[in-house]
Short mmCIF file of C-alpha atoms in Angstrom, two decimals:
data_model
loop_
_atom_site.label_atom_id
_atom_site.label_comp_id
_atom_site.label_asym_id
_atom_site.label_seq_id
_atom_site.Cartn_x
_atom_site.Cartn_y
_atom_site.Cartn_z
CA MET W 1 0.00 0.00 0.00
CA MET W 2 1.36 3.40 -1.01
CA LYS W 3 0.66 6.78 0.56
CA SER W 4 -1.78 7.65 -2.24
CA GLU W 5 -3.79 4.46 -1.62
CA LEU W 6 -3.85 5.13 2.10
CA ILE W 7 -5.26 8.61 1.40
CA GLU W 8 -7.82 7.10 -0.99
CA THR W 9 -9.05 4.53 1.53
CA LEU W 10 -9.31 7.05 4.35
CA ALA W 11 -11.21 9.49 2.15
CA VAL W 12 -13.75 6.78 1.30
CA GLU W 13 -14.07 5.40 4.84
CA GLN W 14 -14.88 8.62 6.61
CA ASN W 15 -17.65 10.77 5.27
CA HIS W 16 -17.22 14.25 6.72
CA LEU W 17 -13.93 15.33 5.15
CA ALA W 18 -13.12 16.25 1.55
CA HIS W 19 -10.48 14.19 -0.24
CA LYS W 20 -8.14 17.20 -0.24
CA ASP W 21 -8.44 17.59 3.53
CA VAL W 22 -7.59 13.93 4.11
CA GLU W 23 -4.54 14.33 1.89
CA LEU W 24 -3.42 17.43 3.78
CA ALA W 25 -4.03 15.73 7.12
CA ILE W 26 -1.87 12.73 6.23
CA ARG W 27 0.95 14.92 4.96
CA CYS W 28 0.67 16.93 8.15
CA ILE W 29 0.85 13.81 10.37
CA LEU W 30 3.91 12.47 8.53
CA GLU W 31 5.65 15.83 8.61
CA GLN W 32 5.03 16.15 12.34
CA MET W 33 6.42 12.66 12.90
CA SER W 34 9.55 13.37 10.81
CA GLN W 35 10.02 16.68 12.59
CA ALA W 36 9.75 15.04 16.01
CA LEU W 37 12.43 12.46 15.14
CA ALA W 38 14.64 15.11 13.52
CA SER W 39 14.64 17.00 16.83
CA GLY W 40 15.41 13.91 18.89
CA GLU W 41 11.88 13.34 20.18
CA ARG W 42 10.35 9.86 20.53
CA ILE W 43 6.95 8.91 19.06
CA GLU W 44 4.67 6.58 21.03
CA ILE W 45 1.48 5.16 19.54
CA ARG W 46 -0.27 2.67 21.81
CA GLY W 47 -1.08 -0.54 19.94
CA PHE W 48 0.99 0.48 16.94
CA GLY W 49 4.54 0.97 18.14
CA SER W 50 7.18 3.51 19.04
CA PHE W 51 9.83 5.34 17.04
CA SER W 52 13.06 6.45 18.61
CA LEU W 53 16.61 7.25 17.60
CA HIS W 54 19.50 4.84 17.88
CA TYR W 55 23.05 6.14 18.06
CA ARG W 56 25.73 4.83 15.69
CA PRO W 57 29.20 5.57 17.05
CA PRO W 58 31.91 7.14 14.87
CA ARG W 59 33.93 4.65 12.83
CA THR W 60 36.62 4.59 10.21
CA GLY W 61 35.66 3.43 6.76
CA ARG W 62 37.44 3.22 3.47
CA ASN W 63 36.76 4.77 0.15
CA PRO W 64 36.27 1.61 -1.91
CA ARG W 65 37.72 3.22 -5.02
CA THR W 66 40.92 4.75 -3.65
CA GLY W 67 41.37 2.69 -0.48
CA ASP W 68 41.80 5.90 1.53
CA ILE W 69 40.78 5.81 5.18
CA VAL W 70 37.89 8.14 5.93
CA THR W 71 36.57 8.93 9.38
CA LEU W 72 32.80 8.77 9.67
CA ALA W 73 31.22 10.81 12.44
CA GLY W 74 28.71 9.34 14.88
CA LYS W 75 25.11 9.66 13.80
CA TYR W 76 21.54 8.85 14.74
CA VAL W 77 19.23 6.52 12.84
CA PRO W 78 15.44 6.16 13.21
CA HIS W 79 14.27 2.94 14.87
CA PHE W 80 10.77 1.44 15.05
CA LYS W 81 9.61 -1.06 17.64
CA PRO W 82 6.19 -2.57 16.83
CA GLY W 83 3.65 -2.55 19.65
CA LYS W 84 1.88 -5.63 20.97
CA GLU W 85 -1.35 -5.25 19.02
CA LEU W 86 0.50 -4.79 15.73
CA ARG W 87 2.80 -7.75 16.43
CA ASP W 88 -0.13 -9.98 17.29
CA ARG W 89 -2.30 -8.96 14.36
CA VAL W 90 0.48 -9.35 11.79
CA ASN W 91 1.37 -12.77 13.12
CA ARG W 92 -2.16 -14.07 13.71
CA HIS W 93 -3.08 -15.07 10.17
CA TYR W 94 0.44 -16.13 9.43
CA ALA W 95 0.57 -18.42 12.46
CA THR W 96 -2.82 -19.96 11.74
CA ASP W 97 -2.21 -20.30 8.00
CA SER W 98 1.23 -21.78 8.18
CA GLU W 99 1.41 -24.13 11.10
CA LEU W 100 -1.63 -24.56 13.26
CA PRO W 101 -4.14 -27.17 12.14
CA PRO W 102 -7.69 -25.80 11.75
CA SER W 103 -8.75 -25.12 15.30
CA GLU W 104 -10.95 -22.01 15.22
CA MET Z 1 8.54 14.01 26.26
CA SER Z 2 7.23 12.08 23.30
CA LEU Z 3 4.83 12.64 20.43
CA THR Z 4 1.43 10.95 20.87
CA LYS Z 5 -1.85 10.59 18.94
CA ALA Z 6 -3.34 13.35 21.10
CA ASP Z 7 -0.54 15.72 20.00
CA MET Z 8 -1.16 14.83 16.35
CA ALA Z 9 -4.90 15.45 16.63
CA GLU Z 10 -4.23 18.76 18.37
CA HIS Z 11 -1.84 19.71 15.55
CA LEU Z 12 -4.44 18.91 12.84
CA TYR Z 13 -6.95 21.03 14.72
CA ALA Z 14 -4.51 23.94 14.98
CA GLU Z 15 -2.92 23.69 11.52
CA LEU Z 16 -5.75 22.59 9.25
CA GLY Z 17 -8.78 23.65 11.22
CA LEU Z 18 -10.32 20.18 11.39
CA ASN Z 19 -12.68 19.96 14.34
CA LYS Z 20 -11.46 17.94 17.30
CA ARG Z 21 -13.62 14.94 16.51
CA GLU Z 22 -12.45 14.78 12.86
CA ALA Z 23 -8.84 15.28 13.86
CA LYS Z 24 -8.98 12.45 16.39
CA ASP Z 25 -10.70 10.15 13.86
CA VAL Z 26 -8.20 10.82 11.07
CA VAL Z 27 -5.22 10.10 13.33
CA GLU Z 28 -6.84 6.90 14.59
CA MET Z 29 -7.73 5.74 11.07
CA PHE Z 30 -4.28 6.54 9.74
CA PHE Z 31 -2.64 4.05 12.10
CA GLU Z 32 -5.46 1.56 11.75
CA GLU Z 33 -5.11 1.51 7.94
CA ILE Z 34 -1.41 0.76 8.23
CA ARG Z 35 -2.05 -2.02 10.76
CA GLY Z 36 -4.79 -3.44 8.52
CA ALA Z 37 -2.58 -3.53 5.43
CA LEU Z 38 0.27 -5.21 7.34
CA GLU Z 39 -2.20 -7.69 8.82
CA ARG Z 40 -3.27 -8.62 5.26
CA GLY Z 41 0.38 -9.22 4.43
CA GLU Z 42 0.84 -5.99 2.44
CA GLN Z 43 3.96 -3.84 2.63
CA VAL Z 44 3.24 -0.14 3.36
CA LYS Z 45 5.29 2.53 1.56
CA LEU Z 46 5.11 6.12 2.78
CA SER Z 47 7.35 8.14 0.48
CA GLY Z 48 9.53 10.66 2.30
CA PHE Z 49 9.07 8.78 5.57
CA GLY Z 50 9.80 5.09 5.14
CA ASN Z 51 8.51 1.60 4.44
CA PHE Z 52 6.94 -0.92 6.76
CA ASP Z 53 8.02 -4.35 5.53
CA LEU Z 54 7.08 -7.87 6.59
CA ARG Z 55 9.64 -10.58 7.26
CA GLU Z 56 9.09 -14.22 7.86
CA LYS Z 57 11.15 -15.77 10.61
CA LYS Z 58 11.80 -19.48 10.86
CA GLN Z 59 11.41 -21.35 14.10
CA ARG Z 60 14.55 -21.05 16.25
CA PRO Z 61 15.69 -22.35 19.61
CA GLY Z 62 15.06 -20.07 22.57
CA ARG Z 63 15.32 -20.17 26.31
CA ASN Z 64 13.21 -19.02 29.20
CA PRO Z 65 15.56 -16.41 30.71
CA LYS Z 66 14.20 -17.01 34.19
CA THR Z 67 14.35 -20.81 34.37
CA GLY Z 68 16.95 -21.53 31.68
CA GLU Z 69 14.55 -24.05 30.17
CA GLU Z 70 14.84 -24.51 26.39
CA ILE Z 71 11.71 -23.68 24.42
CA PRO Z 72 11.51 -23.23 20.66
CA ILE Z 73 10.49 -19.77 19.37
CA SER Z 74 7.83 -20.55 16.77
CA ALA Z 75 7.97 -19.38 13.15
CA ARG Z 76 6.41 -15.93 12.87
CA ARG Z 77 5.85 -12.92 10.69
CA VAL Z 78 7.29 -9.63 11.96
CA VAL Z 79 7.12 -5.97 10.94
CA THR Z 80 10.28 -4.01 10.22
CA PHE Z 81 10.59 -0.32 9.43
CA ARG Z 82 13.07 0.96 6.86
CA PRO Z 83 13.37 4.74 7.07
CA GLY Z 84 13.46 6.56 3.74
CA GLN Z 85 16.46 8.56 2.57
CA LYS Z 86 14.79 11.87 3.41
CA LEU Z 87 13.98 10.89 6.99
CA LYS Z 88 17.44 9.37 7.46
CA SER Z 89 19.23 12.53 6.44
CA ARG Z 90 16.97 14.72 8.59
CA VAL Z 91 17.66 12.53 11.63
CA GLU Z 92 21.38 12.17 10.96
CA ALA Z 93 21.76 15.89 11.40
CA TYR Z 94 20.43 15.64 14.95
CA ALA Z 95 23.39 16.59 17.12
CA GLY Z 96 21.71 16.31 20.49
CA HIS Z 97 22.83 14.44 23.56
CA GLU Z 98 24.66 11.13 23.38
CA GLN Z 99 21.52 9.06 23.99
CA PRO Z 100 18.09 10.41 23.09
#
């Protein structure tokens, strides 16, 4: 599912907002989330998961073409940890389809 | 201090003028749609932000950390998030404290 399809589905499912407003709202949510992470803030969505930053310490690398040693500064990378509801829902059908005999 | 659904709804109300009910609904539905797609086994791609991918893990041996007893960890499907290039470079520039 792409962003445009997500916008499409939301616009159909709820009946009080214009398509354009749904599109703006989703852009706004994603921008706020990016902005939060870019300023070092965590995001916590109960039942979905949390986003935080993980630190990568400085290291020395090599330019693969010249073989020169380059020092790479420490940096932060975004990290997502799925919440319990998301973990369970994603695994539910998979678990029942792939290994459990019909039991429901 | 962390960003929550309530903050996002408040922001939609302030920025776009949605009423509080609409704002709360849109935020709720946004996350529910993503969960629903992943539950159906569909990858979710949000350009500029990142992709939520699904990975299938084989059964592997595990251990109860408390008792030391060996119990297999069953095969499962898990969600991983791969941040997009744009989000990565915005976050990389964060020069805050050692550990956020």
